[in-house]
């Protein structure tokens, strides 16, 4: 029996359960779509270097509800020391109000769980949900079919939210062998602004499967800063897709940080629908042991005079395997496009490998697009320089590795997050002084 | 030689030149001065035939012909030369090849024989001296990686090679140190003949110490506010442009 | 040599004529019988027939690749003719016996087969449809032990060399078109440079498709023995016809230890008319295997063909071997090109360089597709890749698909790509110096391609530059 027919059974079972009334039409269409496309294989161009058979060969059931054992102290380990951020905590895919907190929210900004949104803003869900993220992608269809909860943020026109919203997805021992399909929808209307941090983390190990989808509508002149921190358990599987669409003069900044999961795939896509948009897609991944991490970005320049900037860096140790696939597509109407993409990979060990494919597809003539990619190990000259200043081999390597990573973290504009991630990397790469 | 009457020109919807009239005769040097954004460079580009400007009114005759009807390359072949304010880089094309291609086009237009690379080298050796450049310069790509001063000297080198009837120097002095300025100005003076004319577009009076104009015109807000002899430049140096603008404002 | 490009821009495809010769063609269609017939016509030994039949069998089980970024109507393989030869061509004839009509054809193409008239320093093998018409300068080459002859002749005269190396770089099972070629290949050139010999002449093969509805399936094999070196150039043209013709060639290069092979192509097959009718489908497999301290360098100027599908590659097998790829690909009107290279780093301290310049005009679609693969044992591998695209007009497209796959941490790879428009300011600058727009564009484009042109042998660099002038004809609005 194939894996996706198992999912049909699971779907049927779930439809009789608690989620019966939860957007049934959308979900039925999604499971049908999933059945039609099936899990991707390495014969699919976009999955050439990443085999999802470890996910496809087993069936991850939705997590069974269990008594909450996660404490506020557990949560505090993942909040970057920021007590004043708006915090929504999900444990094994389920919203936990007792662990969440909101500072004073702007009267007009709406931050809701899906269940709340179904009551308070059903028209918003009906209008937007599932319209951005491409359902022809198997994992997105699977998420839509199985999503049980998530967050909906609506920023009305002109509202500027200074305090970041942090969504923390925690998996604990109950998640082992199961799946969670959280969903995020952000609608930033005309000239509104907000900052969102999504963190995926684990309390203890376990081979679970997180399949997340975020849809982000960035309206005219609006700005959304979107950070993703993926620190799943080392045995976990993580697939995440973020799809943004941008109206004219809007700004969307995405930063993806990933150190977790045995197998992960992170897609960040933006469609530039209006003139004069700015998009930045940056990221850093650091893998070790036998981890496999795949990042895909896709910037679709549909309207003229937009600029896109991408910087992705990867650090690979052990027998880990990194993949980066960045595509910039410029439609014939998108004249005056200014696109720049850089990706760099650092191979620390003999067994590590990286596959990278930066693509440009250009159909407009008055454009300026470049991409650059480098792969290599640490610079011998720099190592020598440090040694000649009395810094020993291992320490010199550690410092240079940290420096390689820190450079891209500089692009994070949310200061406390930058500091926290720097500290994380510092701890990881720099051994304590003897 | 050149007669401009009531010329108006736009960029997009914006009117830049608002009725310029100017007559240039053989042997004359005209200086056009004015504050930034006055339309000086636009006037130079319109005379050279830049497609980015739309002429909306007036006329320009050059040697009795309607200049505005001519393509940019035809104007160049007919002896009009614009020294660019920002000379353009053409990577991979050697200066020597570029200059010879241009030289041969101009020769063809005059009904003269084209020259081969060897003959051309002889022409160049002499011209290089005028701008104090070396032959090594000829092998480099057109303007690519040139310093600001080198680019401007390269413009004057091209002018020397093409021997135009009407040369327009568009802010050729900007960004030059005093040595480069001297070289450029002396180059222009050496190329002066009784049958050619020069229009010097500049923001500063300094250049006019070297290239002495017969006439000075002050351009502001798309119009020539005042014309005079070389002493007008000195007056501007001393008093700035504001008094003229005020006078113009008062009279408007 | 200084003839200005401008005088050439206004020319039509000047090689579009048809030579009126009586041909010996086999019936259309492709069966095992066709393969046997071709082999018999060429009086081939049994081992080669067996090899062809294996390839044919394999081909039947394969499907045409769909991944290239090109669109065309399906090819009916049974509607093609797989062998066509001028009746007047007899095997192993001397140049004095060549049909004057054919000699005239080559004169018209600017390729003189008359050794006295020929540029000194170049030997030519002329391939007309499915057969070699003749090879010049053979005697001169023989003095140095260099073998340069048609493939058919090599099979008969040097079977041990052919048998040893045929399929050693591109196996018959490699891909759909390579399998097809292996089954039905007709002729091509064979080169062998003995140990330590620096080939005294530039070797050149000139391919001409003449017959209608005939595919050309040539096979070229170049072997440079230890310490040998050779520079080889191919040129190609075809008549203007309103139907598409298939050209599926295979080129194999073997560079043994310390050998150097430089392979240059000026590809000017008929590209179809301005509406995209007719033209050659150019589906070619080119690959070299470089052994220790050897070097294989591909330079290509691709201006012709309706569709090009071609990735001249190097397997860097030996330690310290070097692979290079320099390419200019121009598409205009409705041409499509999906071209690039593969550099497979197997040996230690192997080095590769890729410089690709794509120019798209009219409705042309140009894709660079390249793979740089560093295998786990390729310690110290280095690659530098630069691919630049230039767009002229807003109906065309430029695509870049580089694959970088690294499994050794001591490798250093650098990849840079850019796409830009031909600068309006550059064109105006040239115009202000008296050059017209087409001349300005030719000049700017030639500058853009300079890094590739400088890799071509002198006289061909000029030819290539002139070709660009022609290919971009009418691309300014």
JSON list of N, CA, C and O in Angstrom, two decimals, chain B residues 142-180:
[
{"chain": "B", "resi": 142, "resn": "UNK", "atom": "N", "xyz": [37.56, 50.41, -24.04]},
{"chain": "B", "resi": 142, "resn": "UNK", "atom": "CA", "xyz": [37.07, 51.78, -24.06]},
{"chain": "B", "resi": 142, "resn": "UNK", "atom": "C", "xyz": [36.56, 52.21, -22.68]},
{"chain": "B", "resi": 142, "resn": "UNK", "atom": "O", "xyz": [35.56, 51.67, -22.19]},
{"chain": "B", "resi": 143, "resn": "UNK", "atom": "N", "xyz": [37.29, 53.09, -22.08]},
{"chain": "B", "resi": 143, "resn": "UNK", "atom": "CA", "xyz": [36.93, 53.70, -20.79]},
{"chain": "B", "resi": 143, "resn": "UNK", "atom": "C", "xyz": [36.84, 52.74, -19.60]},
{"chain": "B", "resi": 143, "resn": "UNK", "atom": "O", "xyz": [36.64, 53.17, -18.47]},
{"chain": "B", "resi": 144, "resn": "UNK", "atom": "N", "xyz": [36.93, 51.44, -19.86]},
{"chain": "B", "resi": 144, "resn": "UNK", "atom": "CA", "xyz": [36.72, 50.47, -18.77]},
{"chain": "B", "resi": 144, "resn": "UNK", "atom": "C", "xyz": [37.91, 50.51, -17.82]},
{"chain": "B", "resi": 144, "resn": "UNK", "atom": "O", "xyz": [39.06, 50.33, -18.23]},
{"chain": "B", "resi": 145, "resn": "UNK", "atom": "N", "xyz": [37.63, 50.77, -16.57]},
{"chain": "B", "resi": 145, "resn": "UNK", "atom": "CA", "xyz": [38.69, 50.83, -15.57]},
{"chain": "B", "resi": 145, "resn": "UNK", "atom": "C", "xyz": [39.53, 52.09, -15.65]},
{"chain": "B", "resi": 145, "resn": "UNK", "atom": "O", "xyz": [40.55, 52.19, -14.98]},
{"chain": "B", "resi": 146, "resn": "UNK", "atom": "N", "xyz": [39.11, 53.05, -16.48]},
{"chain": "B", "resi": 146, "resn": "UNK", "atom": "CA", "xyz": [39.84, 54.32, -16.55]},
{"chain": "B", "resi": 146, "resn": "UNK", "atom": "C", "xyz": [39.51, 55.16, -15.32]},
{"chain": "B", "resi": 146, "resn": "UNK", "atom": "O", "xyz": [38.40, 55.12, -14.82]},
{"chain": "B", "resi": 147, "resn": "UNK", "atom": "N", "xyz": [40.48, 55.95, -14.89]},
{"chain": "B", "resi": 147, "resn": "UNK", "atom": "CA", "xyz": [40.18, 56.92, -13.84]},
{"chain": "B", "resi": 147, "resn": "UNK", "atom": "C", "xyz": [39.38, 58.06, -14.48]},
{"chain": "B", "resi": 147, "resn": "UNK", "atom": "O", "xyz": [39.30, 58.16, -15.71]},
{"chain": "B", "resi": 148, "resn": "UNK", "atom": "N", "xyz": [38.78, 58.89, -13.63]},
{"chain": "B", "resi": 148, "resn": "UNK", "atom": "CA", "xyz": [37.98, 60.00, -14.14]},
{"chain": "B", "resi": 148, "resn": "UNK", "atom": "C", "xyz": [38.77, 60.88, -15.10]},
{"chain": "B", "resi": 148, "resn": "UNK", "atom": "O", "xyz": [38.30, 61.23, -16.17]},
{"chain": "B", "resi": 149, "resn": "UNK", "atom": "N", "xyz": [40.02, 61.18, -14.71]},
{"chain": "B", "resi": 149, "resn": "UNK", "atom": "CA", "xyz": [40.86, 62.03, -15.54]},
{"chain": "B", "resi": 149, "resn": "UNK", "atom": "C", "xyz": [41.20, 61.36, -16.87]},
{"chain": "B", "resi": 149, "resn": "UNK", "atom": "O", "xyz": [41.19, 61.99, -17.92]},
{"chain": "B", "resi": 150, "resn": "UNK", "atom": "N", "xyz": [41.46, 60.04, -16.81]},
{"chain": "B", "resi": 150, "resn": "UNK", "atom": "CA", "xyz": [41.78, 59.31, -18.05]},
{"chain": "B", "resi": 150, "resn": "UNK", "atom": "C", "xyz": [40.60, 59.30, -19.01]},
{"chain": "B", "resi": 150, "resn": "UNK", "atom": "O", "xyz": [40.76, 59.44, -20.22]},
{"chain": "B", "resi": 151, "resn": "UNK", "atom": "N", "xyz": [39.41, 59.16, -18.44]},
{"chain": "B", "resi": 151, "resn": "UNK", "atom": "CA", "xyz": [38.22, 59.16, -19.29]},
{"chain": "B", "resi": 151, "resn": "UNK", "atom": "C", "xyz": [38.09, 60.48, -20.03]},
{"chain": "B", "resi": 151, "resn": "UNK", "atom": "O", "xyz": [37.80, 60.51, -21.22]},
{"chain": "B", "resi": 152, "resn": "UNK", "atom": "N", "xyz": [38.31, 61.57, -19.31]},
{"chain": "B", "resi": 152, "resn": "UNK", "atom": "CA", "xyz": [38.14, 62.89, -19.92]},
{"chain": "B", "resi": 152, "resn": "UNK", "atom": "C", "xyz": [39.22, 63.13, -20.97]},
{"chain": "B", "resi": 152, "resn": "UNK", "atom": "O", "xyz": [38.97, 63.69, -22.03]},
{"chain": "B", "resi": 153, "resn": "UNK", "atom": "N", "xyz": [40.42, 62.68, -20.68]},
{"chain": "B", "resi": 153, "resn": "UNK", "atom": "CA", "xyz": [41.50, 62.82, -21.68]},
{"chain": "B", "resi": 153, "resn": "UNK", "atom": "C", "xyz": [41.20, 61.97, -22.90]},
{"chain": "B", "resi": 153, "resn": "UNK", "atom": "O", "xyz": [41.48, 62.35, -24.03]},
{"chain": "B", "resi": 154, "resn": "UNK", "atom": "N", "xyz": [40.61, 60.81, -22.65]},
{"chain": "B", "resi": 154, "resn": "UNK", "atom": "CA", "xyz": [40.24, 59.93, -23.76]},
{"chain": "B", "resi": 154, "resn": "UNK", "atom": "C", "xyz": [39.20, 60.60, -24.65]},
{"chain": "B", "resi": 154, "resn": "UNK", "atom": "O", "xyz": [39.22, 60.45, -25.88]},
{"chain": "B", "resi": 155, "resn": "UNK", "atom": "N", "xyz": [38.30, 61.37, -24.05]},
{"chain": "B", "resi": 155, "resn": "UNK", "atom": "CA", "xyz": [37.31, 62.11, -24.84]},
{"chain": "B", "resi": 155, "resn": "UNK", "atom": "C", "xyz": [38.01, 63.12, -25.75]},
{"chain": "B", "resi": 155, "resn": "UNK", "atom": "O", "xyz": [37.67, 63.25, -26.92]},
{"chain": "B", "resi": 156, "resn": "UNK", "atom": "N", "xyz": [39.01, 63.81, -25.18]},
{"chain": "B", "resi": 156, "resn": "UNK", "atom": "CA", "xyz": [39.71, 64.81, -25.98]},
{"chain": "B", "resi": 156, "resn": "UNK", "atom": "C", "xyz": [40.55, 64.12, -27.07]},
{"chain": "B", "resi": 156, "resn": "UNK", "atom": "O", "xyz": [40.69, 64.63, -28.18]},
{"chain": "B", "resi": 157, "resn": "UNK", "atom": "N", "xyz": [41.06, 62.93, -26.74]},
{"chain": "B", "resi": 157, "resn": "UNK", "atom": "CA", "xyz": [41.80, 62.16, -27.75]},
{"chain": "B", "resi": 157, "resn": "UNK", "atom": "C", "xyz": [40.87, 61.84, -28.93]},
{"chain": "B", "resi": 157, "resn": "UNK", "atom": "O", "xyz": [41.24, 62.00, -30.10]},
{"chain": "B", "resi": 158, "resn": "UNK", "atom": "N", "xyz": [39.66, 61.40, -28.61]},
{"chain": "B", "resi": 158, "resn": "UNK", "atom": "CA", "xyz": [38.70, 61.10, -29.67]},
{"chain": "B", "resi": 158, "resn": "UNK", "atom": "C", "xyz": [38.40, 62.34, -30.49]},
{"chain": "B", "resi": 158, "resn": "UNK", "atom": "O", "xyz": [38.30, 62.30, -31.72]},
{"chain": "B", "resi": 159, "resn": "UNK", "atom": "N", "xyz": [38.28, 63.45, -29.80]},
{"chain": "B", "resi": 159, "resn": "UNK", "atom": "CA", "xyz": [38.01, 64.72, -30.48]},
{"chain": "B", "resi": 159, "resn": "UNK", "atom": "C", "xyz": [39.17, 65.04, -31.43]},
{"chain": "B", "resi": 159, "resn": "UNK", "atom": "O", "xyz": [38.96, 65.45, -32.58]},
{"chain": "B", "resi": 160, "resn": "UNK", "atom": "N", "xyz": [40.38, 64.82, -30.97]},
{"chain": "B", "resi": 160, "resn": "UNK", "atom": "CA", "xyz": [41.56, 65.09, -31.79]},
{"chain": "B", "resi": 160, "resn": "UNK", "atom": "C", "xyz": [41.54, 64.21, -33.04]},
{"chain": "B", "resi": 160, "resn": "UNK", "atom": "O", "xyz": [41.87, 64.64, -34.14]},
{"chain": "B", "resi": 161, "resn": "UNK", "atom": "N", "xyz": [41.16, 62.95, -32.87]},
{"chain": "B", "resi": 161, "resn": "UNK", "atom": "CA", "xyz": [41.16, 62.00, -33.98]},
{"chain": "B", "resi": 161, "resn": "UNK", "atom": "C", "xyz": [40.06, 62.34, -34.98]},
{"chain": "B", "resi": 161, "resn": "UNK", "atom": "O", "xyz": [40.25, 62.32, -36.19]},
{"chain": "B", "resi": 162, "resn": "UNK", "atom": "N", "xyz": [38.89, 62.69, -34.48]},
{"chain": "B", "resi": 162, "resn": "UNK", "atom": "CA", "xyz": [37.74, 62.88, -35.37]},
{"chain": "B", "resi": 162, "resn": "UNK", "atom": "C", "xyz": [37.71, 64.29, -35.97]},
{"chain": "B", "resi": 162, "resn": "UNK", "atom": "O", "xyz": [36.98, 64.53, -36.91]},
{"chain": "B", "resi": 163, "resn": "UNK", "atom": "N", "xyz": [38.51, 65.21, -35.41]},
{"chain": "B", "resi": 163, "resn": "UNK", "atom": "CA", "xyz": [38.60, 66.58, -35.92]},
{"chain": "B", "resi": 163, "resn": "UNK", "atom": "C", "xyz": [37.25, 67.19, -36.29]},
{"chain": "B", "resi": 163, "resn": "UNK", "atom": "O", "xyz": [36.96, 67.44, -37.46]},
{"chain": "B", "resi": 164, "resn": "UNK", "atom": "N", "xyz": [36.40, 67.40, -35.29]},
{"chain": "B", "resi": 164, "resn": "UNK", "atom": "CA", "xyz": [35.04, 67.89, -35.59]},
{"chain": "B", "resi": 164, "resn": "UNK", "atom": "C", "xyz": [35.03, 69.36, -36.01]},
{"chain": "B", "resi": 164, "resn": "UNK", "atom": "O", "xyz": [35.95, 70.10, -35.73]},
{"chain": "B", "resi": 165, "resn": "UNK", "atom": "N", "xyz": [33.90, 69.74, -36.63]},
{"chain": "B", "resi": 165, "resn": "UNK", "atom": "CA", "xyz": [33.69, 71.15, -36.95]},
{"chain": "B", "resi": 165, "resn": "UNK", "atom": "C", "xyz": [33.14, 71.87, -35.73]},
{"chain": "B", "resi": 165, "resn": "UNK", "atom": "O", "xyz": [33.46, 73.01, -35.47]},
{"chain": "B", "resi": 166, "resn": "UNK", "atom": "N", "xyz": [32.26, 71.15, -35.03]},
{"chain": "B", "resi": 166, "resn": "UNK", "atom": "CA", "xyz": [31.65, 71.75, -33.83]},
{"chain": "B", "resi": 166, "resn": "UNK", "atom": "C", "xyz": [31.84, 70.78, -32.67]},
{"chain": "B", "resi": 166, "resn": "UNK", "atom": "O", "xyz": [31.32, 69.68, -32.68]},
{"chain": "B", "resi": 167, "resn": "UNK", "atom": "N", "xyz": [32.66, 71.22, -31.69]},
{"chain": "B", "resi": 167, "resn": "UNK", "atom": "CA", "xyz": [32.89, 70.37, -30.53]},
{"chain": "B", "resi": 167, "resn": "UNK", "atom": "C", "xyz": [32.11, 70.93, -29.35]},
{"chain": "B", "resi": 167, "resn": "UNK", "atom": "O", "xyz": [32.09, 72.15, -29.13]},
{"chain": "B", "resi": 168, "resn": "UNK", "atom": "N", "xyz": [31.45, 70.03, -28.63]},
{"chain": "B", "resi": 168, "resn": "UNK", "atom": "CA", "xyz": [30.72, 70.45, -27.43]},
{"chain": "B", "resi": 168, "resn": "UNK", "atom": "C", "xyz": [31.35, 69.72, -26.26]},
{"chain": "B", "resi": 168, "resn": "UNK", "atom": "O", "xyz": [31.38, 68.49, -26.24]},
{"chain": "B", "resi": 169, "resn": "UNK", "atom": "N", "xyz": [31.88, 70.48, -25.31]},
{"chain": "B", "resi": 169, "resn": "UNK", "atom": "CA", "xyz": [32.50, 69.85, -24.15]},
{"chain": "B", "resi": 169, "resn": "UNK", "atom": "C", "xyz": [31.53, 69.96, -22.99]},
{"chain": "B", "resi": 169, "resn": "UNK", "atom": "O", "xyz": [31.27, 71.05, -22.49]},
{"chain": "B", "resi": 170, "resn": "UNK", "atom": "N", "xyz": [30.97, 68.80, -22.59]},
{"chain": "B", "resi": 170, "resn": "UNK", "atom": "CA", "xyz": [29.97, 68.82, -21.53]},
{"chain": "B", "resi": 170, "resn": "UNK", "atom": "C", "xyz": [30.63, 68.58, -20.18]},
{"chain": "B", "resi": 170, "resn": "UNK", "atom": "O", "xyz": [30.97, 67.45, -19.85]},
{"chain": "B", "resi": 171, "resn": "UNK", "atom": "N", "xyz": [30.82, 69.64, -19.43]},
{"chain": "B", "resi": 171, "resn": "UNK", "atom": "CA", "xyz": [31.43, 69.57, -18.10]},
{"chain": "B", "resi": 171, "resn": "UNK", "atom": "C", "xyz": [32.71, 68.72, -18.10]},
{"chain": "B", "resi": 171, "resn": "UNK", "atom": "O", "xyz": [32.93, 67.90, -17.23]},
{"chain": "B", "resi": 172, "resn": "UNK", "atom": "N", "xyz": [33.50, 68.93, -19.13]},
{"chain": "B", "resi": 172, "resn": "UNK", "atom": "CA", "xyz": [34.72, 68.17, -19.26]},
{"chain": "B", "resi": 172, "resn": "UNK", "atom": "C", "xyz": [35.67, 68.46, -18.10]},
{"chain": "B", "resi": 172, "resn": "UNK", "atom": "O", "xyz": [36.53, 67.65, -17.76]},
{"chain": "B", "resi": 173, "resn": "UNK", "atom": "N", "xyz": [35.49, 69.59, -17.45]},
{"chain": "B", "resi": 173, "resn": "UNK", "atom": "CA", "xyz": [36.38, 69.97, -16.36]},
{"chain": "B", "resi": 173, "resn": "UNK", "atom": "C", "xyz": [35.98, 69.36, -15.02]},
{"chain": "B", "resi": 173, "resn": "UNK", "atom": "O", "xyz": [36.78, 69.32, -14.09]},
{"chain": "B", "resi": 174, "resn": "UNK", "atom": "N", "xyz": [34.73, 68.86, -14.91]},
{"chain": "B", "resi": 174, "resn": "UNK", "atom": "CA", "xyz": [34.31, 68.42, -13.59]},
{"chain": "B", "resi": 174, "resn": "UNK", "atom": "C", "xyz": [35.08, 67.17, -13.18]},
{"chain": "B", "resi": 174, "resn": "UNK", "atom": "O", "xyz": [35.32, 66.27, -13.97]},
{"chain": "B", "resi": 175, "resn": "UNK", "atom": "N", "xyz": [35.49, 67.16, -11.93]},
{"chain": "B", "resi": 175, "resn": "UNK", "atom": "CA", "xyz": [36.22, 66.00, -11.40]},
{"chain": "B", "resi": 175, "resn": "UNK", "atom": "C", "xyz": [37.67, 65.93, -11.82]},
{"chain": "B", "resi": 175, "resn": "UNK", "atom": "O", "xyz": [38.31, 64.91, -11.62]},
{"chain": "B", "resi": 176, "resn": "UNK", "atom": "N", "xyz": [38.20, 66.97, -12.42]},
{"chain": "B", "resi": 176, "resn": "UNK", "atom": "CA", "xyz": [39.60, 66.95, -12.83]},
{"chain": "B", "resi": 176, "resn": "UNK", "atom": "C", "xyz": [40.47, 67.73, -11.84]},
{"chain": "B", "resi": 176, "resn": "UNK", "atom": "O", "xyz": [40.07, 68.78, -11.35]},
{"chain": "B", "resi": 177, "resn": "UNK", "atom": "N", "xyz": [41.65, 67.19, -11.58]},
{"chain": "B", "resi": 177, "resn": "UNK", "atom": "CA", "xyz": [42.58, 68.00, -10.79]},
{"chain": "B", "resi": 177, "resn": "UNK", "atom": "C", "xyz": [43.24, 69.01, -11.73]},
{"chain": "B", "resi": 177, "resn": "UNK", "atom": "O", "xyz": [43.04, 68.98, -12.95]},
{"chain": "B", "resi": 178, "resn": "UNK", "atom": "N", "xyz": [44.06, 69.86, -11.18]},
{"chain": "B", "resi": 178, "resn": "UNK", "atom": "CA", "xyz": [44.54, 71.01, -11.97]},
{"chain": "B", "resi": 178, "resn": "UNK", "atom": "C", "xyz": [45.44, 70.57, -13.13]},
{"chain": "B", "resi": 178, "resn": "UNK", "atom": "O", "xyz": [45.37, 71.13, -14.22]},
{"chain": "B", "resi": 179, "resn": "UNK", "atom": "N", "xyz": [46.22, 69.49, -12.91]},
{"chain": "B", "resi": 179, "resn": "UNK", "atom": "CA", "xyz": [47.09, 69.00, -13.98]},
{"chain": "B", "resi": 179, "resn": "UNK", "atom": "C", "xyz": [46.27, 68.45, -15.15]},
{"chain": "B", "resi": 179, "resn": "UNK", "atom": "O", "xyz": [46.53, 68.76, -16.32]},
{"chain": "B", "resi": 180, "resn": "UNK", "atom": "N", "xyz": [45.30, 67.63, -14.80]},
{"chain": "B", "resi": 180, "resn": "UNK", "atom": "CA", "xyz": [44.45, 67.03, -15.84]},
{"chain": "B", "resi": 180, "resn": "UNK", "atom": "C", "xyz": [43.69, 68.13, -16.56]},
{"chain": "B", "resi": 180, "resn": "UNK", "atom": "O", "xyz": [43.53, 68.08, -17.79]}
]
